[in-house]
Short mmCIF file of C-alpha atoms in Angstrom, two decimals:
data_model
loop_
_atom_site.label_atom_id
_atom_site.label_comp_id
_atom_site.label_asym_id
_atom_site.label_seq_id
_atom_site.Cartn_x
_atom_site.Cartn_y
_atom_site.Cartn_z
CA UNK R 1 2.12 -22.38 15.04
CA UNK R 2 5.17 -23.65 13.31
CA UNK R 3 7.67 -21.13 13.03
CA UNK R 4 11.26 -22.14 11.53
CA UNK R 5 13.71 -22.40 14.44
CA UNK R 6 16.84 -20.58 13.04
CA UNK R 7 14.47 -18.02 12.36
CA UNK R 8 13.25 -17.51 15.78
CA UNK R 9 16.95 -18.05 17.29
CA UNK R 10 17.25 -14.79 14.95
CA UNK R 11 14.47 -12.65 16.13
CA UNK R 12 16.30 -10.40 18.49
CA UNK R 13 18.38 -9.25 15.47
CA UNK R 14 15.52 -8.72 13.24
CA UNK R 15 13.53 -6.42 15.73
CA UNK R 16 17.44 -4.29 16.29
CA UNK R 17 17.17 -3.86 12.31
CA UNK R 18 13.09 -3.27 12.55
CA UNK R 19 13.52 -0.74 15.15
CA UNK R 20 16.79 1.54 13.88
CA UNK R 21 14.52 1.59 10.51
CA UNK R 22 12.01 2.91 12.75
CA UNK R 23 13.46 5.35 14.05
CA UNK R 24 15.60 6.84 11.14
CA UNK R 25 12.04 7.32 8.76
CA UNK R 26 12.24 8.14 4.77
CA UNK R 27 10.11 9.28 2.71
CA UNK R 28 9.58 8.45 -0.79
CA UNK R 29 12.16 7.92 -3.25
CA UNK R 30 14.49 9.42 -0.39
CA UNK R 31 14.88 5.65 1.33
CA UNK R 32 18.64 5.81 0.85
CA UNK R 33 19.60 5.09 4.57
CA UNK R 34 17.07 2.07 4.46
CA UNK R 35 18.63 0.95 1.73
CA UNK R 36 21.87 0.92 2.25
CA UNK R 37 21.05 -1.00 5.41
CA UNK R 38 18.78 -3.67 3.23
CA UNK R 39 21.62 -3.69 1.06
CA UNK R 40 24.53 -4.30 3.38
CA UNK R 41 22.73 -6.62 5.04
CA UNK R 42 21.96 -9.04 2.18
CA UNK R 43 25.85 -8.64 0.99
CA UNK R 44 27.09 -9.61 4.62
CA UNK R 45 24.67 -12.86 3.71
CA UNK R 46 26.45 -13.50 0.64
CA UNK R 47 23.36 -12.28 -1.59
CA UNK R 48 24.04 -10.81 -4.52
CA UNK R 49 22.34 -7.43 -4.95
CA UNK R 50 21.34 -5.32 -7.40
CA UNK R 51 20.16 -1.27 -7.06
CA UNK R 52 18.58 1.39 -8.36
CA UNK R 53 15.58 0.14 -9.99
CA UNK R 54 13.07 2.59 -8.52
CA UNK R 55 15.14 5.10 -7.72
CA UNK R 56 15.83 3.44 -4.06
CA UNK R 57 14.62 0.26 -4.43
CA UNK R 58 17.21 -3.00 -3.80
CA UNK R 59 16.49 -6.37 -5.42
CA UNK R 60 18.55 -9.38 -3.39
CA UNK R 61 18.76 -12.80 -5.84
CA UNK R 62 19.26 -15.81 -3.81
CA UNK R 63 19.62 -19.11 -6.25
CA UNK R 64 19.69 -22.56 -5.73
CA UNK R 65 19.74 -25.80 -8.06
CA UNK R 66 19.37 -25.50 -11.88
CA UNK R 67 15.08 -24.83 -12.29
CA UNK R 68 14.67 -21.81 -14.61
CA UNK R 69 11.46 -21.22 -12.17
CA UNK R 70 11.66 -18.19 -9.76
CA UNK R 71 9.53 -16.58 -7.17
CA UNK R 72 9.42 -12.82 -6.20
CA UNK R 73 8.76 -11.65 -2.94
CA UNK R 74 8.19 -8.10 -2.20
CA UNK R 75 8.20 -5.42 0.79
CA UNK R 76 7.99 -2.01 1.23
CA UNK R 77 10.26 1.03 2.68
CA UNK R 78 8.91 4.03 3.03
CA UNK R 79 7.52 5.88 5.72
CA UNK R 80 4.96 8.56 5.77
CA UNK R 81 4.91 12.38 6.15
CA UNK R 82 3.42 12.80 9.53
CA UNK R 83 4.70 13.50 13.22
CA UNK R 84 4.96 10.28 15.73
CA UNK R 85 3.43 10.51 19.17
CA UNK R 86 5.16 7.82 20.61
CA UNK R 87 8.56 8.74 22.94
CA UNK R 88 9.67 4.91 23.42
CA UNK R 89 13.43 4.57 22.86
CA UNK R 90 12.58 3.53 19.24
CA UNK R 91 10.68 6.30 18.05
CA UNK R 92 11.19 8.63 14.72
CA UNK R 93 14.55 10.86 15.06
CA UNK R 94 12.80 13.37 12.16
CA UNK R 95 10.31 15.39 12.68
CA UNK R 96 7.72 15.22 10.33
CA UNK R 97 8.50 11.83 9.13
CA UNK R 98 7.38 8.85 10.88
CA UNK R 99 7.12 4.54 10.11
CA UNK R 100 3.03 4.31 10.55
CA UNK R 101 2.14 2.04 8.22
CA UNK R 102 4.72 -0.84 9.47
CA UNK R 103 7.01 -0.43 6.32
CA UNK R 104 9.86 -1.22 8.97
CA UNK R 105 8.51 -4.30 9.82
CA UNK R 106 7.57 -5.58 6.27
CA UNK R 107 11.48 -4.68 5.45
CA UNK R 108 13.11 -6.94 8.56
CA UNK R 109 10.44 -9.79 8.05
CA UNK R 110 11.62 -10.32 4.53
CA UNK R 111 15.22 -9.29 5.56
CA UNK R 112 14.76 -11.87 7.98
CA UNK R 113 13.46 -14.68 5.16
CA UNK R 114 16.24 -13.30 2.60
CA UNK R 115 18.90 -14.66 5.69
CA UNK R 116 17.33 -17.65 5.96
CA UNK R 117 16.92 -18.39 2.60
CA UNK R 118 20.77 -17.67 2.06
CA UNK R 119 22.05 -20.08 4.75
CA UNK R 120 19.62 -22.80 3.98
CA UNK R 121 18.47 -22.99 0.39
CA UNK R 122 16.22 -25.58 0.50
CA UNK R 123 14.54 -24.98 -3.05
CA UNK R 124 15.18 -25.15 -6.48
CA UNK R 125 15.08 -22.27 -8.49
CA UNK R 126 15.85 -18.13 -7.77
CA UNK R 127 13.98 -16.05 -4.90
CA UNK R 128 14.03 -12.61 -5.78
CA UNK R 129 13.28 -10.67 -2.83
CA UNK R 130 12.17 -7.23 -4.22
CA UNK R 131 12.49 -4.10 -1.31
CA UNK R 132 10.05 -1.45 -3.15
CA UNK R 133 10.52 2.22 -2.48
CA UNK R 134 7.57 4.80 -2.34
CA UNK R 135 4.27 3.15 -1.70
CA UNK R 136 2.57 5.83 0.17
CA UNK R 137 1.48 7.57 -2.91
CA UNK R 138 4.66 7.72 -5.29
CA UNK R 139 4.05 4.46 -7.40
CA UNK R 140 7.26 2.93 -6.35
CA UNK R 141 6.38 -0.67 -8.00
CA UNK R 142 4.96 0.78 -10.82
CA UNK R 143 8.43 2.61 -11.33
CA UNK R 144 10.21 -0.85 -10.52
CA UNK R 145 8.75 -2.20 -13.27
CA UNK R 146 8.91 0.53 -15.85
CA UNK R 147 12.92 0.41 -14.74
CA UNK R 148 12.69 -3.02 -15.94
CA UNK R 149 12.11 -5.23 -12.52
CA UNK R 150 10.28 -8.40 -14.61
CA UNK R 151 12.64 -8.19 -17.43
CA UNK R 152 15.97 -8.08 -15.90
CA UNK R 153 14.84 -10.34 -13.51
CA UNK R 154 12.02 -12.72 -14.55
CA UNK R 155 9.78 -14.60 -11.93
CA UNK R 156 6.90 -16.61 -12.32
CA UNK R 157 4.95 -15.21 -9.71
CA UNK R 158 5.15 -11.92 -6.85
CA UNK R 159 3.53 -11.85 -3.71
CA UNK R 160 3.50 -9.01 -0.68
CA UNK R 161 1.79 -8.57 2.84
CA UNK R 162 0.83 -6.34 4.73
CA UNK R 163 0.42 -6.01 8.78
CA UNK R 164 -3.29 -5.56 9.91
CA UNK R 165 -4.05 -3.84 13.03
CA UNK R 166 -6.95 -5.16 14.90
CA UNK R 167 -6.73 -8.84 13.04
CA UNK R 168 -5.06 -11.15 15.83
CA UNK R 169 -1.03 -11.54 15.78
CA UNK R 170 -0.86 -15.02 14.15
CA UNK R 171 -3.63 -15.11 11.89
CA UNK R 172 -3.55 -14.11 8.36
CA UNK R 173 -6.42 -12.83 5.84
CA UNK R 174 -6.51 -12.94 2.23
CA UNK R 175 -9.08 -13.37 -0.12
CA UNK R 176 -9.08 -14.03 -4.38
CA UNK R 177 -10.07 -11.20 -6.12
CA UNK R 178 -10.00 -7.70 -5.49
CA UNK R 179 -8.54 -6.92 -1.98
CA UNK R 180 -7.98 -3.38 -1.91
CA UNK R 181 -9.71 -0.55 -4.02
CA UNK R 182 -7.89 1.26 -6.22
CA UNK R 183 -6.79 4.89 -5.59
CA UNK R 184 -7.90 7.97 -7.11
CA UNK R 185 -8.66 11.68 -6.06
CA UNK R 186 -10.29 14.87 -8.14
CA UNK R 187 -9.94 18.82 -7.99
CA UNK R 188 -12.93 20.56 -9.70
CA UNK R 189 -13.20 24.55 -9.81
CA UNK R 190 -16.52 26.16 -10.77
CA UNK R 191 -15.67 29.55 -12.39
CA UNK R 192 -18.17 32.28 -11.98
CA UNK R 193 -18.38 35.93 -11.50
CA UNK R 194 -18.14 37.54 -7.93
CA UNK R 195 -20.27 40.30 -6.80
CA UNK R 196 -21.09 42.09 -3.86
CA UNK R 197 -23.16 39.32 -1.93
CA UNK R 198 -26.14 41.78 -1.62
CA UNK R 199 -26.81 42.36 -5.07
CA UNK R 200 -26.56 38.18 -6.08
CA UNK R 201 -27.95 39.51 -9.19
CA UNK R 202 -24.74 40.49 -10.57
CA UNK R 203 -23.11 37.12 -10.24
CA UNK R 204 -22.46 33.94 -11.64
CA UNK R 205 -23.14 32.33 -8.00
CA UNK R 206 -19.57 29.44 -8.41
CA UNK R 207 -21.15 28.34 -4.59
CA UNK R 208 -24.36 27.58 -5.91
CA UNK R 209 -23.34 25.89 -8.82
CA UNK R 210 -20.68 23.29 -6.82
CA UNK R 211 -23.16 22.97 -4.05
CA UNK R 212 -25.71 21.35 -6.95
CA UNK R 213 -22.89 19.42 -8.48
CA UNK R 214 -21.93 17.62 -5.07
CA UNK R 215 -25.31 16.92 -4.33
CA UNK R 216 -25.81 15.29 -8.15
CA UNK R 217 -22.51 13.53 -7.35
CA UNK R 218 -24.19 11.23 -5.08
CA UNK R 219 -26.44 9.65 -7.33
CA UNK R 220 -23.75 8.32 -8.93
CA UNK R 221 -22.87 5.68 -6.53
CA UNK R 222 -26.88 4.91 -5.93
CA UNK R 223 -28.05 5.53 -9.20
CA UNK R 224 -25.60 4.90 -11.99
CA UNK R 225 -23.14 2.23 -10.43
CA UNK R 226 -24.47 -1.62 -10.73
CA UNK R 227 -25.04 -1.91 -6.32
CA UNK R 228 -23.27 -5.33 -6.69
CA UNK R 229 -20.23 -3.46 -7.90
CA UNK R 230 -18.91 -1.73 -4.70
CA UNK R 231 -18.09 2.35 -4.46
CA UNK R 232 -17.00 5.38 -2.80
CA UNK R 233 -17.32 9.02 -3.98
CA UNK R 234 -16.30 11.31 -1.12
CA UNK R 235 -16.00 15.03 -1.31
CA UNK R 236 -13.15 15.88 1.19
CA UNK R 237 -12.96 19.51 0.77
CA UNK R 238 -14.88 22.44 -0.67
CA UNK R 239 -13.51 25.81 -1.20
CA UNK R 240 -14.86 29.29 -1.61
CA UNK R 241 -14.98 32.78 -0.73
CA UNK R 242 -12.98 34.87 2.06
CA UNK R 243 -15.53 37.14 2.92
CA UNK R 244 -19.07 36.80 4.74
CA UNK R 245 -20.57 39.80 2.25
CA UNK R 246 -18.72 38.60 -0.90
CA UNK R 247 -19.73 36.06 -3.69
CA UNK R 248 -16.52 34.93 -4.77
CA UNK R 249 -15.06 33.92 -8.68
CA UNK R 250 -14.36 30.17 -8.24
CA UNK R 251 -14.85 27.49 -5.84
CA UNK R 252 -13.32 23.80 -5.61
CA UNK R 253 -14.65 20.82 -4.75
CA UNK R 254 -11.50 17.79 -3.92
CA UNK R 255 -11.90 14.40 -3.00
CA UNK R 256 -11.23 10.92 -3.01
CA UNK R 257 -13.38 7.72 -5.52
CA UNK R 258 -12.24 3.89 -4.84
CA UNK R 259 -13.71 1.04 -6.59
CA UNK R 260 -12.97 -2.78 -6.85
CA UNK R 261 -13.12 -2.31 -10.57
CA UNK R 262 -11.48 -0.47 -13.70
CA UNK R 263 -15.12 -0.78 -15.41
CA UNK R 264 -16.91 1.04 -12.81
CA UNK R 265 -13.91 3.64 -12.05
CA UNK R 266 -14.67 4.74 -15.79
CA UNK R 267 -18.34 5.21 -15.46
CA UNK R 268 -17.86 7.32 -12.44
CA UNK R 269 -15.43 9.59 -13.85
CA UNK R 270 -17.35 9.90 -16.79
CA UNK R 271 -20.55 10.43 -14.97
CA UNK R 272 -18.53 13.05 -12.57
CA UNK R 273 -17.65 15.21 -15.14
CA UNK R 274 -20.60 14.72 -17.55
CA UNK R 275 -22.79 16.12 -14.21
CA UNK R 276 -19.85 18.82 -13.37
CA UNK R 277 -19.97 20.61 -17.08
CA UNK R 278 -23.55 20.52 -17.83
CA UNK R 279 -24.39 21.63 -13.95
CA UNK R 280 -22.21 24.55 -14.64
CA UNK R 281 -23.70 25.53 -17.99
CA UNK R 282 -27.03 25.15 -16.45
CA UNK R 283 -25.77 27.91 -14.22
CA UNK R 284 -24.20 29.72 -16.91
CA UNK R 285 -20.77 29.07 -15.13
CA UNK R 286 -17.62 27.09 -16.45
CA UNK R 287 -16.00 24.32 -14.89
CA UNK R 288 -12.33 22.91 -14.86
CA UNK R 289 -12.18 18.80 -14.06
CA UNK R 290 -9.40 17.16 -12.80
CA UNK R 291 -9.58 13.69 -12.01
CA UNK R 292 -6.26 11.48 -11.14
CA UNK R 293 -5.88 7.84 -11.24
CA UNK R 294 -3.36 7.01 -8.90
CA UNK R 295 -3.32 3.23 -7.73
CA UNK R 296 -5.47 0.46 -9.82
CA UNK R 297 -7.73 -2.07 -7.56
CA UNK R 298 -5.17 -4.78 -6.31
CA UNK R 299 -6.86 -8.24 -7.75
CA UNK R 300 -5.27 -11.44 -5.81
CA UNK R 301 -5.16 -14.35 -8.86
CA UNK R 302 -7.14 -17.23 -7.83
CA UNK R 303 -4.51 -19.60 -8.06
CA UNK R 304 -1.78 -17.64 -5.95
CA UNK R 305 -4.24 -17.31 -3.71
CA UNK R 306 -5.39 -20.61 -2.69
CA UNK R 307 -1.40 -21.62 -3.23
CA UNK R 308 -0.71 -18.37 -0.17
CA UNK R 309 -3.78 -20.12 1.75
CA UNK R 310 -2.06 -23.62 2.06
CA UNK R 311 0.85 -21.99 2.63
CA UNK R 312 -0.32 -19.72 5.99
CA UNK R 313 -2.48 -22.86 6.96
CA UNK R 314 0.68 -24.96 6.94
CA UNK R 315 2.44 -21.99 9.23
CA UNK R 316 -0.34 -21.22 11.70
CA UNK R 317 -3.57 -23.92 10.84
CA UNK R 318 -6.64 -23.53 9.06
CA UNK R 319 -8.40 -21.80 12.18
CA UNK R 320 -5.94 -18.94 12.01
CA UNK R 321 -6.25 -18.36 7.64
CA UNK R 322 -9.06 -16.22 7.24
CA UNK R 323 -9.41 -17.18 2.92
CA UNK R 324 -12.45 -14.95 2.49
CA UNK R 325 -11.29 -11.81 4.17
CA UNK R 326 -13.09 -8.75 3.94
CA UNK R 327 -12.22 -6.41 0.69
CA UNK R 328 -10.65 -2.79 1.91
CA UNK R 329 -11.08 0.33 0.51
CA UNK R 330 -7.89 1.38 0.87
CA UNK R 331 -5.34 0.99 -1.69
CA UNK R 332 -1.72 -0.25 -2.14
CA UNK R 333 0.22 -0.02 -5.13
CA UNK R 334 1.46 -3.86 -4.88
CA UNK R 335 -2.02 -4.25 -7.40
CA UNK R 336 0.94 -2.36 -10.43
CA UNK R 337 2.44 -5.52 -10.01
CA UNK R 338 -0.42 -7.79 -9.61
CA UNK R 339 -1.33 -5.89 -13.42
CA UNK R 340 2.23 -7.83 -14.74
CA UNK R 341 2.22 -11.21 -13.01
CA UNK R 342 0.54 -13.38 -11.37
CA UNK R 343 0.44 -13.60 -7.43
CA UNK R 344 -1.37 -13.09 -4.10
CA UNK R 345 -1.22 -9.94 -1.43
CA UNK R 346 -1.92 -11.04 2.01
CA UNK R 347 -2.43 -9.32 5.69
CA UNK R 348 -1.25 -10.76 8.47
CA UNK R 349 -2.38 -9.95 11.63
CA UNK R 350 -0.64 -7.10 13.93
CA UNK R 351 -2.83 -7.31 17.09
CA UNK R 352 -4.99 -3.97 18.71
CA UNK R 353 -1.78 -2.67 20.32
CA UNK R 354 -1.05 -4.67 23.73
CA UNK R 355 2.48 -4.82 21.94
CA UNK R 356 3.47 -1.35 21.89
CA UNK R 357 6.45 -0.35 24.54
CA UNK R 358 5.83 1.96 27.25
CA UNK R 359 5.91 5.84 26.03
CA UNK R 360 3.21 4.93 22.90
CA UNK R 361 1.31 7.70 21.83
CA UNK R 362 -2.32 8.18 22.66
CA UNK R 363 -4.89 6.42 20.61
CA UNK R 364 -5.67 3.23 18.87
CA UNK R 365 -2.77 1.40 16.93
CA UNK R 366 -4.18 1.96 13.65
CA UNK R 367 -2.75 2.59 10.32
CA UNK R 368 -1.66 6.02 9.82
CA UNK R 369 -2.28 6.98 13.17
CA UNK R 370 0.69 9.02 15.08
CA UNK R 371 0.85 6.07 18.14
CA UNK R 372 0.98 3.44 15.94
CA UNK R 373 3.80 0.54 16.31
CA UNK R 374 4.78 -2.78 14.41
CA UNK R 375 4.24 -5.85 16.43
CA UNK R 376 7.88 -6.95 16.74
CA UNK R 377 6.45 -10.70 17.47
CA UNK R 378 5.78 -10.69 13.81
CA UNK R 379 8.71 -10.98 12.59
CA UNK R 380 9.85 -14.46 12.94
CA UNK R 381 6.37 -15.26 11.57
CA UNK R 382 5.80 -13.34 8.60
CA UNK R 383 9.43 -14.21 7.62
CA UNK R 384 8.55 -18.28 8.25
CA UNK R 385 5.70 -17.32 5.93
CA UNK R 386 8.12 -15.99 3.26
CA UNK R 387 9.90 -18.77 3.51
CA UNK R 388 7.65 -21.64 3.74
CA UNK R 389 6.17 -19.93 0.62
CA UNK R 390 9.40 -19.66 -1.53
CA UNK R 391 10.52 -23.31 -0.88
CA UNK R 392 6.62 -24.68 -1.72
CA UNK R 393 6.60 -22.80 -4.60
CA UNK R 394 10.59 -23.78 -5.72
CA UNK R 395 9.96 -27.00 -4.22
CA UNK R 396 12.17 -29.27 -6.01
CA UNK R 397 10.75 -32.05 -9.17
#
């Protein structure tokens, strides 16, 4: 592994900053703490900053040379809405609110890159480093860039990581192509007519009716959807009645669909609600469908991509760059800006939890999980990564 010395020399400060983040959690669009902290700690650097685009979000522009080329790099802030197990000295200081996606830790390692990059400036060109408010669900790039992000500040390419529990601290994965599904979730209410449950006879059954709908659902996926194009429809909830001797009015049926592909997202929301409306008529009901597209699939450009790979194997060697990484369907809103320019999202690897301090929660160290921690030996690595990649990219002619 060859991590930049200064960088290491500078770890103990960038796990202080990773760990007050921690602990003082915000959710999104209400990362103002965070980033006044980013902020004042790119102007002690002598980076230039600019805020407000995205509400919360802070953009630090570190230039060198005279190339009109520039790279963006970008990390998240926000934290999530959920309690933290965990009682080390670190731990969330807000109830409710907790870091367990390793937001923190994406902010210091690129804080930690932005310092670098400011004292060294071995490249030729601008480094934007981008901190991005409100990925858990609030669209916080997409929001950067309606604010302007790419036309105030233009950049050739973006790229963003993410840690990965259970992938080995100092390995990476990445692969071309879709990486992560995109994001989208539906609310559909049957409308019937209630009735006493022992004369059925007198209803328009809305039970019934969504019980045959989910069931239909299903042959979606196995039926309608090419199987080389991958899938999920899940039904997460279903709602109805109050009473054991009641047939109620309505019932709902919520849930979650992810797909690698905007092509096969549209055939399954047709197909959804095509099945929903003429399942209802069939049982002389009515039906209300609600479906939301929230995140697109996040598509790594084959270029960026194999530029990130020589990149990581240059950091950590070619046994420790997984290039053909298994596809997730989980979702991150880095693919908004993956729609505008090119670029490459990569995970790097935050180990199965050894790392945690005494007083961790119960449980695995998983995403989204209340005993989840950052790996603080990340941090000198994924910011070596930042920077190896800037200065390859800027790398002067």
């Amino acid at each position: 592994m060859k991590l930049i010395d200064p960088i290491t020399k500078f770890h103990a400060e960038l796990q202080k900053i990773r760990r007050d983040i921690h602990a003082h959690p915000e959710l999104s669009y209400e990362e103002q703490r965070t980033s006044d902290v980013v902020a004042q700690k790119l102007t002690e650097w002598g980076i230039p900053v600019v805020r407000g685009l995205g509400v919360t979000g802070v953009v630090g522009i570190i230039k060198n040379g005279s190339s009109p080329r520039a790279i963006g790099l970008r990390a998240d802030m926000d934290a999530l809405p959920m309690p933290e197990l965990n009682t080390f000295q670190h731990a969330s200081r807000h109830a409710g609110k907790m870091h367990a996606c390793g937001h923190d830790g994406h902010t210091a390692m690129l804080l930690g890159a932005a310092h670098h990059l400011s004292q060294y400036r071995d490249f030729d060109g601008t480094v934007y480093v981008i901190f991005q408010p409100a990925e858990e669900g609030g669209r916080g790039a997409e929001r950067m860039i309606r604010d302007g992000l790419f036309e105030k500040y233009p950049m050739d390419a973006v790229f963003g990581m993410h840690n990965w529990p259970g992938m080995k601290a100092g390995q990476f994965g990445v692969t071309p192509g879709p990486m992560m599904a995109s994001s989208n979730e539906f609310e559909v209410i049957v409308k019937g007519k209630g009735s006493h449950a022992a004369q059925p006879h007198k209803s328009i059954d809305p039970v019934m009716t969504a019980v045959q709908i989910a069931q239909s659902w299903q042959t979606i996926v196995s039926r309608n959807a090419n199987p080389n194009d991958p899938a999920v429809l899940s039904i997460t909830q279903i709602h109805a009645g109050s009473a054991t001797n009641v047939i109620p009015d309505d019932a709902s049926l919520i849930g979650t669909v992810r797909t690698f592909s905007t092509p096969v997202l549209d055939l399954i929301e047709r197909r959804m609600r095509e099945i929903a409306e003429h399942t209802a008529a069939a049982f002389d009901a009515e039906v209300e469908f609600n479906f939301t597209r929230n995140y697109p699939p996040l598509i790594n450009h084959a270029k960026e991509t194999a530029f990130a790979v020589e990149v990581m194997q240059g950091v950590v060697g070619a046994d420790n760059v997984d290039a053909t990484v298994e596809p997730t369907m989980g979702a991150e809103d880095f693919a908004f800006m993956l729609q505008h320019k090119p670029g490459c999202y990569v995970f790097i690897g935050n180990g199965e939890g050894g790392h945690r301090d005494s007083g961790h929660g119960l449980g695995p160290c998983n995403l989204h999980n209340p005993s989840y921690d950052f790996n603080d030996d990340l941090l000198p690595l994924g910011a070596t990564y930042w920077v190896r990649l800037a200065e390859a990219f800027l790398k002067p002619r």
